[in-house]
Amino acid sequence: MSSSFTTRPVGPALRVGPLPVLTTGPTGDPPRWAAEHRDLLRNLVTEHGAVMVRGLGLHDPSETASVFARLATGLMIEKEAFATRRSYGGGVYSSSKWPPNQPMCMHHELSYALRFPGMMQFACLSAPTRGGATALADSPTVLDALPGDLVERFEHEGWLLTRNYIDDIGASWAEAFGTDDRAAVEDYCRAAAIEFAWRPDGGLGTRQRRSAVVQHPRTGRRCWFNQIAFLSEWTLDPEIREYLVDVYGADGLPFNTRYGNGDALSQKTVDLINQVYQAHTVREPWQDGDLLLVDNLRTAHSREAYEGARNVLAALADAVQLTDCSPTVEVITP
């Protein structure tokens, strides 16, 4: 991540490095420990962009949910999901269902929504035998490393996300919006500035234009905050992309991204964004029972390919409104 990860240690249990790791002894009561150290952990996230907590021994979903709740100002119910998750209730979810051999590239959770989490919380109940790290990248550093003319265009135009909800790929529209009531989905889309169209087969297509660069509401730092590369056709495995284009057509892909004016993104541009992410990626392999707290605006995250069983829970915390982040593209809702 950025050089801020090498600032002075905060307390003897903090290992300073590419990703700060705060190690605890056996606590006997992880939720109580989390409540007692809430301010410390949140301050570490503010200072460094993320912190790993090791030693809590999180193995039970209900206990993990209690830890999440004590560290957050509030947990969110996910809307507009692109992949299915198991819900444990109360805003606690499994990690997104994604093929283990396919990495999930860098992104900021729900950066295409008008309301998104300010903090992501992850807990590893069981680590994979190989790979599977939740890798991180500092978004202000990524922003500074991208070509100025590319950033300027995205600041001026924003980015466009197109989605085609297909029942057998990713989240269906009913899963994504949490209802099978078409009228409720339409109301949500209008309020969220999402263009929508129902297809004859009952499927749903949507388009939404968003800012690619925002200002952090607490620190004022400019952040490269989007999913331009992750949800692009060019980030898909080439064989998977070819299959999807053959079956659904170039305009029928489950998701794709464009410049805000609708122009197509070249593979070269998407590859460049991913290369900049890769150059500024840090990772800490998961261990059983780990807790990871991530500032969702400042820090992008990914999931690397893995082998073996991997059980990671996630919570979307501390909701933030896009309007509080100085968006560069106007969003008009009814």
mmCIF file of C-alpha atoms in Angstrom:
data_model
loop_
_atom_site.group_PDB
_atom_site.id
_atom_site.type_symbol
_atom_site.label_atom_id
_atom_site.label_comp_id
_atom_site.label_asym_id
_atom_site.label_seq_id
_atom_site.Cartn_x
_atom_site.Cartn_y
_atom_site.Cartn_z
ATOM 1 C CA MET A 1 0.000 0.000 0.000
ATOM 2 C CA SER A 2 1.324 3.515 0.548
ATOM 3 C CA SER A 3 4.336 4.621 2.549
ATOM 4 C CA SER A 4 1.975 5.490 5.397
ATOM 5 C CA PHE A 5 2.142 1.810 6.290
ATOM 6 C CA THR A 6 5.687 2.409 7.583
ATOM 7 C CA THR A 7 4.841 5.035 10.185
ATOM 8 C CA ARG A 8 5.744 4.577 13.849
ATOM 9 C CA PRO A 9 4.296 1.599 15.736
ATOM 10 C CA VAL A 10 1.238 2.169 17.856
ATOM 11 C CA GLY A 11 1.741 -0.045 20.907
ATOM 12 C CA PRO A 12 4.037 -3.048 21.380
ATOM 13 C CA ALA A 13 1.635 -5.552 19.793
ATOM 14 C CA LEU A 14 1.632 -3.811 16.383
ATOM 15 C CA ARG A 15 3.884 -5.181 13.667
ATOM 16 C CA VAL A 16 4.520 -2.391 11.210
ATOM 17 C CA GLY A 17 5.000 -3.426 7.600
ATOM 18 C CA PRO A 18 3.216 -3.337 4.262
ATOM 19 C CA LEU A 19 0.064 -4.197 6.222
ATOM 20 C CA PRO A 20 -0.027 -3.483 9.976
ATOM 21 C CA VAL A 21 -0.741 -6.617 12.020
ATOM 22 C CA LEU A 22 -1.939 -6.219 15.605
ATOM 23 C CA THR A 23 -1.385 -9.434 17.541
ATOM 24 C CA THR A 24 -3.398 -10.237 20.642
ATOM 25 C CA GLY A 25 -2.975 -12.952 23.217
ATOM 26 C CA PRO A 26 -5.888 -15.307 23.942
ATOM 27 C CA THR A 27 -8.788 -13.073 24.883
ATOM 28 C CA GLY A 28 -11.402 -15.622 25.920
ATOM 29 C CA ASP A 29 -14.091 -13.202 24.780
ATOM 30 C CA PRO A 30 -13.442 -11.691 21.308
ATOM 31 C CA PRO A 31 -16.580 -9.467 21.287
ATOM 32 C CA ARG A 32 -15.646 -7.923 24.636
ATOM 33 C CA TRP A 33 -12.049 -7.437 23.486
ATOM 34 C CA ALA A 34 -13.292 -5.777 20.292
ATOM 35 C CA ALA A 35 -15.508 -3.397 22.269
ATOM 36 C CA GLU A 36 -12.643 -2.455 24.589
ATOM 37 C CA HIS A 37 -10.230 -1.837 21.698
ATOM 38 C CA ARG A 38 -12.719 -0.305 19.271
ATOM 39 C CA ASP A 39 -11.175 3.177 19.274
ATOM 40 C CA LEU A 40 -7.658 1.803 18.823
ATOM 41 C CA LEU A 41 -8.647 -0.347 15.860
ATOM 42 C CA ARG A 42 -10.663 2.367 14.160
ATOM 43 C CA ASN A 43 -7.785 4.824 14.626
ATOM 44 C CA LEU A 44 -5.395 2.329 13.051
ATOM 45 C CA VAL A 45 -7.703 1.980 10.042
ATOM 46 C CA THR A 46 -7.822 5.777 9.710
ATOM 47 C CA GLU A 47 -4.040 6.065 9.936
ATOM 48 C CA HIS A 48 -3.020 3.130 7.772
ATOM 49 C CA GLY A 49 -6.036 2.351 5.587
ATOM 50 C CA ALA A 50 -6.318 -1.190 6.980
ATOM 51 C CA VAL A 51 -5.230 -3.365 9.889
ATOM 52 C CA MET A 52 -5.050 -7.110 10.446
ATOM 53 C CA VAL A 53 -5.881 -8.399 13.940
ATOM 54 C CA ARG A 54 -4.336 -11.779 14.712
ATOM 55 C CA GLY A 55 -4.961 -13.960 17.742
ATOM 56 C CA LEU A 56 -8.689 -13.396 18.334
ATOM 57 C CA GLY A 57 -9.442 -16.947 17.283
ATOM 58 C CA LEU A 58 -12.610 -16.228 15.311
ATOM 59 C CA HIS A 59 -14.161 -19.540 14.276
ATOM 60 C CA ASP A 60 -17.880 -19.135 14.997
ATOM 61 C CA PRO A 61 -20.165 -17.033 12.742
ATOM 62 C CA SER A 62 -22.346 -15.715 15.581
ATOM 63 C CA GLU A 63 -19.347 -14.665 17.666
ATOM 64 C CA THR A 64 -17.789 -13.073 14.585
ATOM 65 C CA ALA A 65 -21.006 -11.163 13.928
ATOM 66 C CA SER A 66 -20.821 -9.801 17.495
ATOM 67 C CA VAL A 67 -17.254 -8.613 16.862
ATOM 68 C CA PHE A 68 -18.310 -6.930 13.623
ATOM 69 C CA ALA A 69 -21.202 -5.160 15.346
ATOM 70 C CA ARG A 70 -19.014 -3.825 18.151
ATOM 71 C CA LEU A 71 -16.456 -2.357 15.765
ATOM 72 C CA ALA A 72 -18.922 -0.690 13.388
ATOM 73 C CA THR A 73 -21.177 2.324 13.706
ATOM 74 C CA GLY A 74 -23.717 0.197 11.818
ATOM 75 C CA LEU A 75 -23.861 -2.735 9.386
ATOM 76 C CA MET A 76 -25.438 -2.513 5.940
ATOM 77 C CA ILE A 77 -27.734 -4.865 4.072
ATOM 78 C CA GLU A 78 -26.151 -5.370 0.663
ATOM 79 C CA LYS A 79 -27.975 -4.151 -2.443
ATOM 80 C CA GLU A 80 -26.836 -4.391 -6.068
ATOM 81 C CA ALA A 81 -24.561 -7.374 -5.392
ATOM 82 C CA PHE A 82 -22.792 -8.738 -8.476
ATOM 83 C CA ALA A 83 -22.183 -12.201 -7.001
ATOM 84 C CA THR A 84 -24.184 -14.311 -4.604
ATOM 85 C CA ARG A 85 -23.318 -14.594 -0.924
ATOM 86 C CA ARG A 86 -24.711 -16.572 1.972
ATOM 87 C CA SER A 87 -26.381 -14.256 4.481
ATOM 88 C CA TYR A 88 -25.861 -14.936 8.169
ATOM 89 C CA GLY A 89 -28.336 -12.174 9.063
ATOM 90 C CA GLY A 90 -27.857 -8.709 10.458
ATOM 91 C CA GLY A 91 -25.542 -7.572 7.656
ATOM 92 C CA VAL A 92 -23.031 -10.445 7.949
ATOM 93 C CA TYR A 93 -22.266 -12.442 4.803
ATOM 94 C CA SER A 94 -20.007 -15.086 3.370
ATOM 95 C CA SER A 95 -17.428 -13.871 0.897
ATOM 96 C CA SER A 96 -18.740 -13.592 -2.668
ATOM 97 C CA LYS A 97 -19.148 -16.898 -4.467
ATOM 98 C CA TRP A 98 -16.463 -16.823 -7.150
ATOM 99 C CA PRO A 99 -14.516 -19.698 -8.750
ATOM 100 C CA PRO A 100 -11.504 -20.504 -6.523
ATOM 101 C CA ASN A 101 -9.144 -20.630 -9.497
ATOM 102 C CA GLN A 102 -10.218 -17.181 -10.713
ATOM 103 C CA PRO A 103 -8.918 -14.092 -8.861
ATOM 104 C CA MET A 104 -11.250 -11.240 -7.988
ATOM 105 C CA CYS A 105 -9.347 -8.130 -9.062
ATOM 106 C CA MET A 106 -8.953 -4.937 -7.068
ATOM 107 C CA HIS A 107 -12.146 -3.036 -6.336
ATOM 108 C CA HIS A 108 -13.945 -0.916 -3.766
ATOM 109 C CA GLU A 109 -17.119 -2.529 -2.446
ATOM 110 C CA LEU A 110 -20.298 -1.085 -4.007
ATOM 111 C CA SER A 111 -18.391 1.822 -5.582
ATOM 112 C CA TYR A 112 -21.156 1.893 -8.217
ATOM 113 C CA ALA A 113 -23.870 2.581 -5.607
ATOM 114 C CA LEU A 114 -25.024 5.895 -4.142
ATOM 115 C CA ARG A 115 -24.633 4.431 -0.642
ATOM 116 C CA PHE A 116 -21.676 2.208 0.097
ATOM 117 C CA PRO A 117 -19.668 0.949 3.082
ATOM 118 C CA GLY A 118 -17.030 3.196 4.590
ATOM 119 C CA MET A 119 -15.395 0.160 6.184
ATOM 120 C CA MET A 120 -15.184 -3.480 5.178
ATOM 121 C CA GLN A 121 -14.737 -6.111 7.864
ATOM 122 C CA PHE A 122 -13.439 -9.596 7.059
ATOM 123 C CA ALA A 123 -12.901 -12.598 9.330
ATOM 124 C CA CYS A 124 -11.138 -15.793 8.301
ATOM 125 C CA LEU A 125 -12.799 -18.720 10.061
ATOM 126 C CA SER A 126 -10.616 -21.165 8.147
ATOM 127 C CA ALA A 127 -7.713 -20.345 5.851
ATOM 128 C CA PRO A 128 -7.105 -22.057 2.501
ATOM 129 C CA THR A 129 -4.175 -24.372 2.063
ATOM 130 C CA ARG A 130 -2.696 -22.112 -0.597
ATOM 131 C CA GLY A 131 -3.341 -18.555 -1.836
ATOM 132 C CA GLY A 132 -6.645 -16.811 -1.205
ATOM 133 C CA ALA A 133 -5.260 -13.638 0.380
ATOM 134 C CA THR A 134 -7.443 -10.543 0.563
ATOM 135 C CA ALA A 135 -4.832 -8.279 -1.009
ATOM 136 C CA LEU A 136 -4.960 -4.478 -0.673
ATOM 137 C CA ALA A 137 -3.948 -1.340 -2.598
ATOM 138 C CA ASP A 138 -3.907 2.291 -1.449
ATOM 139 C CA SER A 139 -6.273 4.249 -3.718
ATOM 140 C CA PRO A 140 -4.616 7.712 -3.440
ATOM 141 C CA THR A 141 -1.310 6.059 -4.392
ATOM 142 C CA VAL A 142 -2.962 4.276 -7.336
ATOM 143 C CA LEU A 143 -4.544 7.563 -8.422
ATOM 144 C CA ASP A 144 -1.166 9.310 -8.426
ATOM 145 C CA ALA A 145 0.426 6.467 -10.401
ATOM 146 C CA LEU A 146 -2.154 6.452 -13.218
ATOM 147 C CA PRO A 147 -1.533 8.596 -16.324
ATOM 148 C CA GLY A 148 -2.789 12.137 -15.800
ATOM 149 C CA ASP A 149 -4.759 12.287 -19.033
ATOM 150 C CA LEU A 150 -6.605 9.061 -18.183
ATOM 151 C CA VAL A 151 -7.492 10.321 -14.706
ATOM 152 C CA GLU A 152 -8.619 13.657 -16.139
ATOM 153 C CA ARG A 153 -10.974 11.967 -18.581
ATOM 154 C CA PHE A 154 -12.510 9.780 -15.887
ATOM 155 C CA GLU A 155 -12.849 12.771 -13.559
ATOM 156 C CA HIS A 156 -14.678 14.682 -16.272
ATOM 157 C CA GLU A 157 -16.846 11.850 -17.637
ATOM 158 C CA GLY A 158 -17.031 9.353 -14.794
ATOM 159 C CA TRP A 159 -17.500 5.678 -15.609
ATOM 160 C CA LEU A 160 -20.447 3.664 -16.845
ATOM 161 C CA LEU A 161 -21.455 0.255 -15.508
ATOM 162 C CA THR A 162 -23.766 -1.927 -17.580
ATOM 163 C CA ARG A 163 -25.297 -5.094 -16.161
ATOM 164 C CA ASN A 164 -27.414 -7.900 -17.562
ATOM 165 C CA TYR A 165 -28.849 -10.004 -14.781
ATOM 166 C CA ILE A 166 -28.660 -13.632 -15.872
ATOM 167 C CA ASP A 167 -30.037 -16.228 -13.479
ATOM 168 C CA ASP A 168 -27.259 -18.760 -13.991
ATOM 169 C CA ILE A 169 -24.360 -16.267 -13.755
ATOM 170 C CA GLY A 170 -23.710 -14.238 -10.633
ATOM 171 C CA ALA A 171 -26.554 -12.730 -8.638
ATOM 172 C CA SER A 172 -30.011 -12.704 -10.192
ATOM 173 C CA TRP A 173 -31.900 -9.428 -10.119
ATOM 174 C CA ALA A 174 -34.064 -10.743 -7.291
ATOM 175 C CA GLU A 175 -30.952 -11.635 -5.272
ATOM 176 C CA ALA A 176 -29.207 -8.361 -6.070
ATOM 177 C CA PHE A 177 -32.143 -6.184 -5.059
ATOM 178 C CA GLY A 178 -33.473 -8.398 -2.305
ATOM 179 C CA THR A 179 -36.952 -8.745 -3.804
ATOM 180 C CA ASP A 180 -38.770 -10.445 -6.672
ATOM 181 C CA ASP A 181 -41.229 -7.535 -6.916
ATOM 182 C CA ARG A 182 -40.576 -5.767 -10.209
ATOM 183 C CA ALA A 183 -42.206 -2.563 -9.030
ATOM 184 C CA ALA A 184 -39.934 -2.446 -5.966
ATOM 185 C CA VAL A 185 -36.864 -2.958 -8.172
ATOM 186 C CA GLU A 186 -38.002 -0.160 -10.463
ATOM 187 C CA ASP A 187 -38.525 2.171 -7.497
ATOM 188 C CA TYR A 188 -35.050 1.365 -6.206
ATOM 189 C CA CYS A 189 -33.468 1.980 -9.612
ATOM 190 C CA ARG A 190 -35.184 5.343 -10.031
ATOM 191 C CA ALA A 191 -34.076 6.469 -6.568
ATOM 192 C CA ALA A 192 -30.515 5.252 -7.264
ATOM 193 C CA ALA A 193 -30.199 6.899 -10.693
ATOM 194 C CA ILE A 194 -30.051 3.545 -12.490
ATOM 195 C CA GLU A 195 -31.490 3.192 -15.994
ATOM 196 C CA PHE A 196 -33.329 -0.121 -16.373
ATOM 197 C CA ALA A 197 -35.083 -2.194 -19.001
ATOM 198 C CA TRP A 198 -36.896 -5.513 -18.687
ATOM 199 C CA ARG A 199 -36.207 -8.085 -21.358
ATOM 200 C CA PRO A 200 -38.850 -10.331 -22.930
ATOM 201 C CA ASP A 201 -37.336 -13.352 -21.170
ATOM 202 C CA GLY A 202 -37.891 -11.693 -17.774
ATOM 203 C CA GLY A 203 -34.283 -10.621 -17.355
ATOM 204 C CA LEU A 204 -33.161 -7.138 -16.404
ATOM 205 C CA GLY A 205 -30.595 -4.796 -17.926
ATOM 206 C CA THR A 206 -29.255 -1.717 -16.123
ATOM 207 C CA ARG A 207 -26.885 1.211 -16.707
ATOM 208 C CA GLN A 208 -25.468 3.630 -14.148
ATOM 209 C CA ARG A 209 -22.933 6.446 -14.426
ATOM 210 C CA ARG A 210 -20.741 7.229 -11.441
ATOM 211 C CA SER A 211 -17.702 9.249 -10.430
ATOM 212 C CA ALA A 212 -14.361 7.475 -10.732
ATOM 213 C CA VAL A 213 -12.543 9.806 -8.327
ATOM 214 C CA VAL A 214 -13.993 10.907 -4.994
ATOM 215 C CA GLN A 215 -12.813 12.790 -1.934
ATOM 216 C CA HIS A 216 -12.534 10.908 1.336
ATOM 217 C CA PRO A 217 -15.171 12.465 3.646
ATOM 218 C CA ARG A 218 -12.910 12.325 6.723
ATOM 219 C CA THR A 219 -9.400 12.950 5.391
ATOM 220 C CA GLY A 220 -10.174 14.977 2.269
ATOM 221 C CA ARG A 221 -7.777 12.841 0.208
ATOM 222 C CA ARG A 222 -8.653 12.147 -3.434
ATOM 223 C CA CYS A 223 -9.253 8.445 -4.042
ATOM 224 C CA TRP A 224 -9.432 6.313 -7.190
ATOM 225 C CA PHE A 225 -12.769 4.780 -6.186
ATOM 226 C CA ASN A 226 -14.479 2.558 -8.738
ATOM 227 C CA GLN A 227 -14.697 -0.902 -10.291
ATOM 228 C CA ILE A 228 -13.708 0.109 -13.799
ATOM 229 C CA ALA A 229 -11.132 -2.657 -14.204
ATOM 230 C CA PHE A 230 -12.704 -5.364 -12.066
ATOM 231 C CA LEU A 231 -16.083 -5.341 -13.836
ATOM 232 C CA SER A 232 -14.601 -4.931 -17.307
ATOM 233 C CA GLU A 233 -14.907 -7.601 -19.979
ATOM 234 C CA TRP A 234 -11.114 -7.402 -20.387
ATOM 235 C CA THR A 235 -10.480 -8.589 -16.825
ATOM 236 C CA LEU A 236 -12.394 -11.803 -17.458
ATOM 237 C CA ASP A 237 -10.438 -14.926 -18.311
ATOM 238 C CA PRO A 238 -10.195 -14.830 -22.143
ATOM 239 C CA GLU A 239 -11.878 -18.231 -22.546
ATOM 240 C CA ILE A 240 -14.740 -17.218 -20.245
ATOM 241 C CA ARG A 241 -15.166 -13.911 -22.070
ATOM 242 C CA GLU A 242 -15.231 -15.675 -25.454
ATOM 243 C CA TYR A 243 -17.853 -18.130 -24.203
ATOM 244 C CA LEU A 244 -20.058 -15.374 -22.755
ATOM 245 C CA VAL A 245 -19.853 -13.305 -25.939
ATOM 246 C CA ASP A 246 -20.751 -16.363 -28.026
ATOM 247 C CA VAL A 247 -23.792 -17.140 -25.835
ATOM 248 C CA TYR A 248 -25.060 -13.680 -24.903
ATOM 249 C CA GLY A 249 -23.471 -11.321 -27.428
ATOM 250 C CA ALA A 250 -21.053 -8.455 -26.831
ATOM 251 C CA ASP A 251 -23.838 -6.283 -25.378
ATOM 252 C CA GLY A 252 -25.282 -9.073 -23.238
ATOM 253 C CA LEU A 253 -22.369 -9.703 -20.884
ATOM 254 C CA PRO A 254 -23.337 -10.002 -17.205
ATOM 255 C CA PHE A 255 -21.342 -6.830 -16.511
ATOM 256 C CA ASN A 256 -19.063 -4.428 -18.340
ATOM 257 C CA THR A 257 -17.637 -0.944 -17.911
ATOM 258 C CA ARG A 258 -17.129 2.019 -20.235
ATOM 259 C CA TYR A 259 -16.067 5.626 -20.138
ATOM 260 C CA GLY A 260 -18.807 7.791 -18.728
ATOM 261 C CA ASN A 261 -19.832 9.035 -22.184
ATOM 262 C CA GLY A 262 -20.417 5.464 -23.333
ATOM 263 C CA ASP A 263 -17.188 4.975 -25.285
ATOM 264 C CA ALA A 264 -15.713 1.490 -25.049
ATOM 265 C CA LEU A 265 -12.640 0.834 -22.941
ATOM 266 C CA SER A 266 -9.719 -0.799 -24.696
ATOM 267 C CA GLN A 267 -8.027 -3.872 -23.304
ATOM 268 C CA LYS A 268 -4.823 -1.809 -23.133
ATOM 269 C CA THR A 269 -6.448 0.720 -20.789
ATOM 270 C CA VAL A 270 -7.919 -1.930 -18.496
ATOM 271 C CA ASP A 271 -4.610 -3.814 -18.436
ATOM 272 C CA LEU A 272 -2.841 -0.578 -17.486
ATOM 273 C CA ILE A 273 -5.179 0.016 -14.542
ATOM 274 C CA ASN A 274 -4.685 -3.548 -13.328
ATOM 275 C CA GLN A 275 -0.905 -3.225 -13.713
ATOM 276 C CA VAL A 276 -0.887 -0.102 -11.545
ATOM 277 C CA TYR A 277 -2.950 -1.926 -8.940
ATOM 278 C CA GLN A 278 -0.532 -4.854 -9.051
ATOM 279 C CA ALA A 279 2.470 -2.576 -8.594
ATOM 280 C CA HIS A 280 0.960 -1.200 -5.385
ATOM 281 C CA THR A 281 -0.539 -4.404 -3.965
ATOM 282 C CA VAL A 282 0.274 -5.680 -0.476
ATOM 283 C CA ARG A 283 -0.853 -8.983 0.964
ATOM 284 C CA GLU A 284 -0.813 -10.851 4.259
ATOM 285 C CA PRO A 285 -1.716 -14.559 4.008
ATOM 286 C CA TRP A 286 -4.784 -15.449 6.028
ATOM 287 C CA GLN A 287 -4.437 -17.473 9.212
ATOM 288 C CA ASP A 288 -7.332 -19.159 10.972
ATOM 289 C CA GLY A 289 -9.178 -16.697 13.204
ATOM 290 C CA ASP A 290 -7.806 -13.482 11.634
ATOM 291 C CA LEU A 291 -9.778 -10.226 11.481
ATOM 292 C CA LEU A 292 -9.146 -7.624 8.745
ATOM 293 C CA LEU A 293 -10.544 -4.083 8.824
ATOM 294 C CA VAL A 294 -10.347 -2.025 5.617
ATOM 295 C CA ASP A 295 -11.180 1.616 4.854
ATOM 296 C CA ASN A 296 -13.304 0.990 1.755
ATOM 297 C CA LEU A 297 -12.707 4.420 0.200
ATOM 298 C CA ARG A 298 -8.986 4.652 0.751
ATOM 299 C CA THR A 299 -8.150 0.987 0.196
ATOM 300 C CA ALA A 300 -9.094 -1.317 -2.671
ATOM 301 C CA HIS A 301 -9.218 -5.047 -1.998
ATOM 302 C CA SER A 302 -9.086 -8.223 -4.054
ATOM 303 C CA ARG A 303 -9.300 -11.965 -3.543
ATOM 304 C CA GLU A 304 -6.515 -14.076 -4.926
ATOM 305 C CA ALA A 305 -6.984 -17.554 -6.386
ATOM 306 C CA TYR A 306 -6.721 -20.347 -3.856
ATOM 307 C CA GLU A 307 -6.697 -24.059 -3.150
ATOM 308 C CA GLY A 308 -8.435 -25.872 -0.313
ATOM 309 C CA ALA A 309 -11.351 -24.776 1.839
ATOM 310 C CA ARG A 310 -11.601 -21.029 2.505
ATOM 311 C CA ASN A 311 -14.225 -19.628 4.857
ATOM 312 C CA VAL A 312 -14.161 -15.838 5.125
ATOM 313 C CA LEU A 313 -17.058 -13.785 6.478
ATOM 314 C CA ALA A 314 -17.634 -10.156 5.520
ATOM 315 C CA ALA A 315 -19.616 -7.210 6.824
ATOM 316 C CA LEU A 316 -20.320 -3.913 5.076
ATOM 317 C CA ALA A 317 -20.069 -1.243 7.768
ATOM 318 C CA ASP A 318 -20.389 2.496 8.343
ATOM 319 C CA ALA A 319 -22.538 3.555 5.381
ATOM 320 C CA VAL A 320 -21.343 6.570 3.368
ATOM 321 C CA GLN A 321 -23.348 8.637 0.891
ATOM 322 C CA LEU A 322 -21.713 9.450 -2.437
ATOM 323 C CA THR A 323 -22.945 13.031 -2.106
ATOM 324 C CA ASP A 324 -20.649 13.443 0.923
ATOM 325 C CA CYS A 325 -17.573 12.538 -1.160
ATOM 326 C CA SER A 326 -17.423 15.480 -3.608
ATOM 327 C CA PRO A 327 -18.368 13.427 -6.686
ATOM 328 C CA THR A 328 -17.100 14.831 -9.987
ATOM 329 C CA VAL A 329 -20.116 13.593 -11.950
ATOM 330 C CA GLU A 330 -23.614 14.829 -11.166
ATOM 331 C CA VAL A 331 -26.134 12.143 -10.314
ATOM 332 C CA ILE A 332 -29.757 13.101 -10.818
ATOM 333 C CA THR A 333 -32.488 11.186 -9.013
ATOM 334 C CA PRO A 334 -36.236 11.903 -8.827
#
